[in-house]
Every structure is written in C-alpha cells, then in structure tokens.
CSV table of C-alpha atoms in Angstrom, one decimal:
chain,number,residue,atom,x,y,z
A,18,MET,CA,-43.0,-36.0,35.8
A,19,VAL,CA,-41.3,-32.6,35.7
A,20,MET,CA,-37.8,-32.5,34.2
A,21,ILE,CA,-35.2,-29.7,34.4
A,22,ARG,CA,-32.1,-29.1,32.3
A,23,GLU,CA,-29.4,-27.7,34.6
A,24,GLY,CA,-26.7,-30.2,33.8
A,25,ARG,CA,-24.2,-29.8,31.0
A,26,GLY,CA,-22.3,-32.8,29.6
A,27,PRO,CA,-22.5,-36.3,31.1
A,28,ASN,CA,-24.0,-36.6,34.5
A,29,PRO,CA,-21.2,-37.4,37.0
A,30,LEU,CA,-23.6,-39.5,39.1
A,31,LYS,CA,-24.4,-41.9,36.3
A,32,GLY,CA,-22.8,-45.3,37.2
A,33,PHE,CA,-21.7,-44.0,40.7
A,34,THR,CA,-22.5,-45.9,43.8
A,35,VAL,CA,-21.1,-45.4,47.3
A,36,ASP,CA,-18.7,-48.2,48.3
A,37,PRO,CA,-19.1,-48.8,52.0
A,38,ALA,CA,-15.3,-49.4,52.1
A,39,ASP,CA,-14.8,-45.8,51.1
A,40,ILE,CA,-16.9,-44.4,54.0
A,41,HIS,CA,-15.2,-42.9,57.0
A,42,PHE,CA,-16.9,-41.5,60.1
A,43,VAL,CA,-16.8,-38.2,61.8
A,44,GLY,CA,-17.8,-37.5,65.4
A,45,LYS,CA,-18.7,-39.8,68.2
A,46,ASP,CA,-21.3,-40.1,70.9
A,47,LEU,CA,-23.7,-37.9,69.0
A,48,GLN,CA,-27.4,-37.8,69.8
A,49,ARG,CA,-29.9,-37.8,67.0
A,50,PRO,CA,-27.6,-36.0,64.4
A,51,GLU,CA,-30.6,-35.3,62.1
A,52,CYS,CA,-29.2,-32.3,60.3
A,53,ILE,CA,-25.6,-31.0,59.7
A,54,LEU,CA,-24.3,-27.6,58.7
A,55,ALA,CA,-20.8,-27.3,57.1
A,56,GLU,CA,-18.6,-24.2,57.4
A,57,ARG,CA,-16.0,-23.2,54.9
A,58,ASP,CA,-13.2,-24.0,57.3
A,59,GLY,CA,-14.3,-27.6,57.8
A,60,THR,CA,-16.2,-27.1,61.0
A,61,LEU,CA,-19.4,-29.1,61.3
A,62,TRP,CA,-22.5,-28.4,63.3
A,63,SER,CA,-24.7,-31.3,64.1
A,64,ALA,CA,-28.2,-31.2,65.6
A,65,ASP,CA,-28.1,-32.8,69.1
A,66,ALA,CA,-31.0,-34.1,71.2
A,67,ARG,CA,-29.5,-32.7,74.3
A,68,GLY,CA,-31.0,-29.4,73.3
A,69,GLY,CA,-28.6,-27.7,70.9
A,70,LEU,CA,-25.8,-28.6,68.6
A,71,MET,CA,-22.5,-30.5,68.6
A,72,ARG,CA,-19.7,-28.4,67.1
A,73,ILE,CA,-17.1,-30.7,65.4
A,74,ALA,CA,-13.8,-28.9,64.6
A,75,PRO,CA,-11.7,-29.8,61.6
A,76,ASP,CA,-9.3,-31.6,63.9
A,77,GLY,CA,-12.2,-33.7,65.3
A,78,LYS,CA,-12.5,-32.0,68.7
A,79,GLN,CA,-16.1,-31.8,69.8
A,80,GLN,CA,-18.0,-29.2,71.9
A,81,LEU,CA,-21.7,-29.4,72.9
A,82,ILE,CA,-23.3,-26.0,72.5
A,83,THR,CA,-26.6,-25.7,74.4
A,84,GLN,CA,-28.1,-23.3,76.9
A,85,GLU,CA,-29.3,-26.1,79.1
A,86,VAL,CA,-28.4,-29.8,78.6
A,87,ASP,CA,-31.4,-32.1,78.3
A,88,GLY,CA,-30.8,-35.7,79.2
A,89,HIS,CA,-34.0,-37.4,78.0
A,90,PHE,CA,-32.5,-39.0,74.9
A,91,ASP,CA,-31.7,-42.7,75.5
A,92,LEU,CA,-32.4,-45.2,72.7
A,93,SER,CA,-31.3,-48.1,74.8
A,94,GLY,CA,-34.1,-47.2,77.2
A,95,ASP,CA,-37.4,-45.7,76.2
A,96,ALA,CA,-36.9,-45.2,72.4
A,97,ALA,CA,-40.4,-43.7,71.9
A,98,GLN,CA,-39.9,-41.1,74.6
A,99,SER,CA,-36.5,-40.3,73.1
A,100,LEU,CA,-37.6,-39.9,69.5
A,101,LEU,CA,-41.1,-38.5,69.9
A,102,PHE,CA,-40.9,-36.1,72.8
A,103,GLY,CA,-38.7,-33.6,74.5
A,104,THR,CA,-36.4,-31.1,72.8
A,105,LEU,CA,-35.4,-32.4,69.4
A,106,PRO,CA,-33.3,-29.9,67.4
A,107,ASN,CA,-34.0,-30.9,63.8
A,108,GLY,CA,-33.4,-28.8,60.7
A,109,LEU,CA,-30.7,-26.1,60.8
A,110,ALA,CA,-29.6,-23.0,58.9
A,111,PHE,CA,-27.1,-20.2,59.4
A,112,ALA,CA,-28.5,-16.8,60.3
A,113,ARG,CA,-27.0,-13.8,58.6
A,114,ASN,CA,-24.7,-13.0,61.6
A,115,GLY,CA,-23.5,-16.6,62.1
A,116,ASP,CA,-26.1,-17.6,64.7
A,117,ILE,CA,-27.9,-21.0,64.1
A,118,LEU,CA,-31.6,-21.2,63.2
A,119,ILE,CA,-33.1,-24.3,64.7
A,120,SER,CA,-36.4,-26.0,63.9
A,121,ASN,CA,-37.2,-27.9,67.1
A,122,PHE,CA,-39.3,-30.9,66.2
A,123,GLY,CA,-39.8,-31.8,69.8
A,124,ASN,CA,-41.1,-28.6,71.4
A,125,ASP,CA,-42.7,-27.3,68.2
A,126,ARG,CA,-41.0,-24.0,67.8
A,127,LEU,CA,-38.5,-22.1,65.7
A,128,GLU,CA,-35.4,-21.1,67.7
A,129,ARG,CA,-32.3,-19.0,67.2
A,130,MET,CA,-29.1,-19.9,69.1
A,131,THR,CA,-25.8,-18.0,69.3
A,132,ARG,CA,-22.5,-19.9,69.1
A,133,SER,CA,-22.2,-19.7,72.8
A,134,GLY,CA,-25.6,-21.3,73.5
A,135,GLU,CA,-27.9,-18.4,74.2
A,136,THR,CA,-31.3,-19.3,72.7
A,137,ARG,CA,-34.5,-17.4,72.0
A,138,VAL,CA,-37.7,-18.4,70.4
A,139,LEU,CA,-38.5,-16.8,67.0
A,140,ALA,CA,-41.9,-18.4,66.7
A,141,ASP,CA,-44.1,-20.9,68.4
A,142,SER,CA,-47.5,-20.0,66.9
A,143,ILE,CA,-48.9,-18.6,63.7
A,144,ASP,CA,-52.3,-16.9,63.2
A,145,GLY,CA,-52.9,-17.4,66.9
A,146,LYS,CA,-52.5,-21.2,66.7
A,147,PRO,CA,-49.6,-23.6,67.7
A,148,LEU,CA,-47.2,-24.1,64.9
A,149,GLY,CA,-47.3,-28.0,64.8
A,150,LYS,CA,-44.3,-30.2,64.2
A,151,VAL,CA,-41.6,-27.8,63.1
A,152,ASN,CA,-39.3,-29.8,60.9
A,153,PHE,CA,-36.9,-27.7,58.8
A,154,VAL,CA,-35.6,-24.2,58.3
A,155,LEU,CA,-34.0,-22.6,55.2
A,156,ARG,CA,-32.6,-19.1,54.7
A,157,ASP,CA,-32.3,-17.7,51.2
A,158,SER,CA,-30.0,-15.1,49.7
A,159,LYS,CA,-32.6,-12.4,50.5
A,160,ASP,CA,-32.4,-13.2,54.2
A,161,ARG,CA,-35.9,-14.7,54.1
A,162,ILE,CA,-36.5,-17.7,56.4
A,163,TRP,CA,-38.6,-20.6,55.1
A,164,VAL,CA,-40.0,-23.1,57.6
A,165,THR,CA,-41.7,-26.4,57.2
A,166,ILE,CA,-44.3,-27.8,59.5
A,167,SER,CA,-44.8,-31.6,58.9
A,168,THR,CA,-48.1,-32.1,60.6
A,169,MET,CA,-50.4,-31.0,63.4
A,170,VAL,CA,-50.5,-34.5,64.8
A,171,ASN,CA,-48.6,-35.2,68.0
A,172,PRO,CA,-46.8,-37.6,68.4
A,173,TRP,CA,-45.6,-37.3,64.9
A,174,SER,CA,-45.4,-41.1,64.5
A,175,ASP,CA,-49.3,-41.1,64.3
A,176,ALA,CA,-49.0,-39.1,61.1
A,177,THR,CA,-47.0,-41.9,59.4
A,178,ARG,CA,-49.9,-43.0,57.2
A,179,LEU,CA,-51.4,-42.4,53.7
A,180,GLY,CA,-54.0,-39.8,53.1
A,181,LEU,CA,-52.9,-37.2,55.7
A,182,ALA,CA,-51.9,-33.8,54.2
A,183,ASP,CA,-51.9,-31.3,57.0
A,184,GLY,CA,-48.4,-30.0,56.5
A,185,TYR,CA,-47.5,-26.5,55.4
A,186,ILE,CA,-44.7,-24.0,54.6
A,187,ALA,CA,-44.3,-20.7,56.4
A,188,LEU,CA,-42.2,-17.7,55.5
A,189,LEU,CA,-40.6,-15.2,57.9
A,190,ASP,CA,-39.5,-11.9,56.3
A,191,GLU,CA,-40.0,-8.1,56.8
A,192,LYS,CA,-43.7,-8.6,56.4
A,193,GLY,CA,-43.9,-11.0,59.3
A,194,PHE,CA,-44.6,-14.7,59.7
A,195,ARG,CA,-47.2,-16.3,57.5
A,196,ILE,CA,-48.3,-19.5,55.7
A,197,VAL,CA,-47.4,-19.5,52.0
A,198,ALA,CA,-48.4,-23.0,51.0
A,199,ASP,CA,-50.3,-25.9,52.6
A,200,GLY,CA,-51.8,-29.3,52.0
A,201,PHE,CA,-48.5,-31.3,52.1
A,202,ALA,CA,-48.1,-34.9,53.1
A,203,PHE,CA,-45.7,-34.5,56.1
A,204,THR,CA,-43.7,-31.5,54.9
A,205,ASN,CA,-40.0,-32.3,55.4
A,206,GLU,CA,-36.8,-30.7,54.0
A,207,ILE,CA,-37.0,-27.9,51.4
A,208,ARG,CA,-34.4,-26.6,49.0
A,209,LEU,CA,-34.1,-23.8,46.5
A,210,ASP,CA,-32.5,-24.3,43.1
A,211,VAL,CA,-29.4,-22.4,42.2
A,212,LYS,CA,-31.3,-19.4,40.9
A,213,GLU,CA,-33.8,-19.5,43.8
A,214,GLU,CA,-36.6,-19.7,41.2
A,215,TRP,CA,-38.2,-23.0,42.5
A,216,LEU,CA,-38.7,-24.3,46.0
A,217,TYR,CA,-38.4,-28.1,46.2
A,218,VAL,CA,-40.4,-29.9,49.0
A,219,ALA,CA,-39.9,-33.4,50.4
A,220,GLU,CA,-43.4,-34.8,51.0
A,221,THR,CA,-42.5,-37.7,53.3
A,222,THR,CA,-45.6,-39.8,53.5
A,223,ALA,CA,-46.4,-39.1,49.8
A,224,LYS,CA,-43.0,-40.6,48.9
A,225,ARG,CA,-42.4,-37.8,46.4
A,226,VAL,CA,-40.8,-34.4,45.9
A,227,SER,CA,-42.9,-31.4,44.8
A,228,ARG,CA,-41.8,-28.0,43.7
A,229,LEU,CA,-43.4,-24.5,43.6
A,230,ARG,CA,-42.4,-21.4,41.7
A,231,VAL,CA,-41.1,-18.6,44.0
A,232,GLN,CA,-42.6,-15.2,43.4
A,233,PRO,CA,-40.8,-11.9,44.3
A,234,ASP,CA,-43.1,-11.4,47.3
A,235,GLY,CA,-42.4,-14.9,48.6
A,236,SER,CA,-45.7,-16.4,47.5
A,237,LEU,CA,-45.6,-19.9,45.9
A,238,ILE,CA,-47.4,-20.9,42.7
A,239,ASP,CA,-47.5,-23.6,40.0
A,240,ARG,CA,-47.1,-26.6,42.3
A,241,GLU,CA,-46.1,-29.8,40.5
A,242,ILE,CA,-44.4,-33.1,41.2
A,243,PHE,CA,-40.7,-33.2,40.4
A,244,GLY,CA,-39.5,-36.6,39.2
A,245,PRO,CA,-41.5,-39.8,39.9
A,246,ASP,CA,-44.7,-39.6,41.8
A,247,ASN,CA,-43.4,-42.5,44.0
A,248,LEU,CA,-39.7,-42.7,44.9
A,249,GLY,CA,-39.9,-46.4,46.1
A,250,SER,CA,-39.1,-48.1,49.4
A,251,GLY,CA,-38.8,-45.9,52.4
A,252,VAL,CA,-40.2,-42.4,52.8
A,253,VAL,CA,-38.3,-39.2,51.6
A,254,ASP,CA,-36.7,-37.1,54.3
A,255,GLY,CA,-33.7,-34.8,53.6
A,256,ILE,CA,-33.0,-33.4,50.1
A,257,CYS,CA,-30.0,-31.5,48.7
A,258,PHE,CA,-28.9,-30.3,45.3
A,259,ASP,CA,-25.5,-30.9,43.8
A,260,ALA,CA,-23.8,-28.5,41.3
A,261,TYR,CA,-25.0,-30.5,38.3
A,262,GLY,CA,-28.6,-30.3,39.2
A,263,ASN,CA,-29.2,-33.7,40.7
A,264,LEU,CA,-31.4,-33.6,43.8
A,265,TRP,CA,-30.1,-36.1,46.4
A,266,ALA,CA,-32.6,-37.6,48.8
A,267,ALA,CA,-32.5,-39.7,51.9
A,268,MET,CA,-35.2,-42.3,52.0
A,269,ILE,CA,-35.6,-42.8,55.8
A,270,LEU,CA,-36.5,-46.2,57.3
A,271,ALA,CA,-35.3,-48.0,54.1
A,272,ASP,CA,-32.0,-46.1,54.5
A,273,ARG,CA,-31.6,-45.6,50.8
A,274,LEU,CA,-29.6,-42.7,49.4
A,275,ILE,CA,-30.9,-41.7,46.0
A,276,ALA,CA,-30.7,-38.9,43.5
A,277,ILE,CA,-33.2,-37.5,41.1
A,278,THR,CA,-31.4,-36.4,37.9
A,279,PRO,CA,-32.5,-33.3,35.9
A,280,ASP,CA,-34.1,-35.7,33.5
A,281,GLY,CA,-36.3,-37.1,36.3
A,282,GLU,CA,-34.5,-40.5,36.6
A,283,VAL,CA,-33.9,-42.0,40.0
A,284,LEU,CA,-30.4,-43.2,40.7
A,285,THR,CA,-29.7,-45.4,43.8
A,286,LEU,CA,-26.4,-44.4,45.3
A,287,LEU,CA,-26.5,-46.4,48.5
A,288,ASP,CA,-28.8,-49.0,50.0
A,289,ASP,CA,-28.1,-49.8,53.6
A,290,GLY,CA,-31.5,-50.9,54.8
A,291,ASN,CA,-32.8,-54.0,56.4
A,292,ALA,CA,-34.8,-55.6,53.5
A,293,GLN,CA,-37.1,-57.7,55.7
A,294,ALA,CA,-37.9,-54.8,58.1
A,295,THR,CA,-38.4,-52.4,55.2
A,296,ALA,CA,-40.9,-54.9,53.5
A,297,ALA,CA,-42.9,-55.0,56.8
A,298,PHE,CA,-43.0,-51.3,57.0
A,299,GLU,CA,-44.1,-51.0,53.3
A,300,ALA,CA,-46.9,-53.5,53.8
A,301,GLU,CA,-48.2,-51.7,56.9
A,302,PHE,CA,-47.9,-48.3,55.3
A,303,ALA,CA,-49.7,-49.4,52.1
A,304,SER,CA,-52.7,-50.6,54.2
A,305,GLY,CA,-53.5,-47.0,55.0
A,306,ASN,CA,-53.4,-47.5,58.7
A,307,ILE,CA,-51.1,-45.7,61.1
A,308,VAL,CA,-47.7,-47.5,61.0
A,309,LYS,CA,-46.9,-48.8,64.4
A,310,PHE,CA,-43.9,-47.2,66.1
A,311,GLU,CA,-42.5,-50.7,66.8
A,312,THR,CA,-42.6,-51.5,63.1
A,313,MET,CA,-40.5,-48.4,62.3
A,314,MET,CA,-38.1,-49.3,65.1
A,315,GLN,CA,-37.2,-52.5,63.3
A,316,CYS,CA,-36.1,-50.5,60.2
A,317,GLY,CA,-32.7,-49.0,59.5
A,318,GLY,CA,-29.2,-49.9,58.5
A,319,THR,CA,-25.9,-49.8,60.2
A,320,LEU,CA,-24.2,-46.7,58.6
A,321,ALA,CA,-26.7,-44.0,59.4
A,322,PRO,CA,-29.7,-45.6,61.1
A,323,TRP,CA,-32.9,-43.9,60.0
A,324,MET,CA,-30.9,-41.9,57.4
A,325,ALA,CA,-32.4,-38.4,57.3
A,326,SER,CA,-30.2,-35.8,55.6
A,327,ILE,CA,-27.4,-35.0,53.2
A,328,THR,CA,-24.8,-32.2,53.6
A,329,PHE,CA,-22.0,-31.3,51.2
A,330,GLY,CA,-18.8,-30.0,52.9
A,331,GLY,CA,-15.1,-29.9,52.6
A,332,PRO,CA,-13.0,-27.3,50.8
A,333,ASP,CA,-14.4,-28.3,47.4
A,334,LEU,CA,-17.9,-29.2,48.7
A,335,SER,CA,-17.4,-32.8,47.5
A,336,THR,CA,-17.5,-34.5,50.9
A,337,VAL,CA,-20.9,-35.9,51.7
A,338,TYR,CA,-22.1,-36.2,55.3
A,339,LEU,CA,-25.2,-38.2,56.2
A,340,GLY,CA,-27.4,-37.3,59.1
A,341,SER,CA,-29.6,-39.7,60.9
A,342,LEU,CA,-32.2,-40.0,63.8
A,343,ARG,CA,-30.7,-43.0,65.5
A,344,GLY,CA,-27.0,-42.8,64.6
A,345,ASN,CA,-24.2,-41.5,66.9
A,346,ARG,CA,-21.7,-40.5,64.3
A,347,LEU,CA,-21.6,-39.1,60.7
A,348,PRO,CA,-20.8,-41.3,57.7
A,349,ALA,CA,-18.8,-39.4,55.1
A,350,PHE,CA,-17.6,-40.1,51.6
A,351,ARG,CA,-16.3,-38.4,48.5
A,352,SER,CA,-18.8,-37.5,45.8
A,353,PRO,CA,-17.9,-37.2,42.1
A,354,VAL,CA,-19.8,-33.9,41.9
A,355,ALA,CA,-19.8,-31.0,44.3
A,356,GLY,CA,-22.8,-29.7,46.2
A,357,LEU,CA,-24.4,-26.3,45.9
A,358,PRO,CA,-22.9,-23.8,48.3
A,359,MET,CA,-24.9,-23.0,51.4
A,360,VAL,CA,-26.2,-19.5,52.2
A,361,HIS,CA,-23.7,-18.4,54.9
A,362,TRP,CA,-23.6,-15.1,56.9
C-alpha cells in the first residue's frame, strides 16, 4: 500500500457521509452523462449519447451540442445496443482554446469538438492498429493529452472479467501519439496530482488504483498500487482529487462513492447500490468468467445508476456532481473540502 502526505491538519472527509436529503439534481432528460466538465462561471458540460455534449447553463437552460444527433440510445428498449454500441462520448477535457476533447467509447476514437458542434477526429489508430475502447482523456498544464484505452475487446462488456490486462495509456504531444504504459486491467479514468508528479490510474477490473511517476519526456516509471489492492464491492471507474489529497472514486455497479485518504484508508461517502444485485455481480465476477450483461443490468442505485464519475464545481469548487451511465440527471451535493482546479484554456 502506497501512502502520500499531502494533507495538513485533520482530514475534512473523516466522519463525512453524503446525506441523500442534501442531494439536489441538475439537468433533465440527459443520455448517459458519464463525464462532466465544470466551468468557472457555473456552466456544466455533460457527455451525451446523442453524439456530443449537453451544455447546462448556470440558470439551468440546456443546449445539446453535436454535429449530428444520433438517436440510438434508448434504455427502455435495447439496453445492450444503447450501452455497448454506437457513438458514446465518454471522458472529457478542455482543450487549450476552449474546445472539448472527447474520448468516444463507442466508435473507438479521440475527438475534438468546438462549442458549436464541429467535430474532427484526432486519433483512431496507433502504431497502425485500431485504438481499442477509448475511455478517458486528460490534458495537463504542459498541454499534453493523456488518453486511456480500456481494452481491445469489443463489446467492452466481454472484458468484465478477472485476468485480462490489455489496457494502455497513450500520450499526444509535440512528439506525436504513442503508448507510454500498458498492461492495465481495463484502464479507466486517470488523474494527475497537484504537482503533476504522479499519474493515478483506475484499473476497473482489478478493483484498484495504480500510479506511475511522470518523467519530463512524458514517460511513466515506478508503477505501484495506491491504497488497498482491492477497493471492495463494485469496480472502480471515475477518480478525482480534492484539495486535501483525498482521491475520490466511483465504484460502478455497486454505486458506492469512496475516497482513498493520503494515508491509504478507504472512506465510504455514499452507498446507493442494490445489495442483492451487487452480491450476484461479485459472485459472478469472482468466478473468473465473463460477467453476463444481464447480471450487470440488475445492478445500480437510484441517484446515479451505474455511478461513473466525480466532478468538483461551483465558485469554490465544493459542489460535487456525479456522472453515470444510466442516469438522466446529475446528483449534486456540497463537499466539506474543495476539489483540485481543472486545467482550463
């Protein structure tokens, strides 16, 4: 277990749990709001399965921004077709000029979209081969773009099993687009610490967070596990640092919101899962077989079904927004500690 010592004084998260009565909701009729970006003026950008993003203004007005609307997403109909195929904007990041970088989990490419919807492909292959399932994108203060590829398996649900580690991390900078680390168990969200010295990696099907030391040339070394080697029920999806140094994590399928403290302790902040369905998933997952999609569909809570990501926003970065794969709105609540600022343009 790796421990870090970024916090000073008592940890504000110790003893804190989210009271469902304190949760309010933002947005309506959203489609697969997996990732959320927060602007300084209160504007939110939510990934949307119609092929772009939903812009939610501070006054609540919504505008779908997409070059071409895709209507394939319908959880009341064919859930598998909706969640496994078609355009699926996933992880998001701001480009230097304010455009949105989109990791499209459905069509397996990294995209760049202007705020009026014009979209172009930044990458759909690497070393002459298809990228695989492009999950998340992160831009650092040096304007380097980090990209995670979860797996080469399609549909991605067939990669929901123990023992598969075909995920990798790629880097796009002035030297081009290249793989900088591989051998991850379903590479999901990544985050840099406040000094950008370490890159933290959610390894979904390993139920853990790993980290690697970032070198000046973008290479990654000294890989190690951060916190426990097993984070418990559910599998880890989105991760996000707060200003104290706690790493928040969304445990999808179990719909648990947890935080790993600088001391490596796991705090449970919210548990909104279906205990019986989670137990069935855990048993099937532990068998080493591919978890059936039908088993996963039974999982999830009511606040952010298939909880997937955490975003800090608001004027003081103390409002937490939760993204999800099956929700149609964004749960929000106040945190006792602010989040780390995003890299804006």
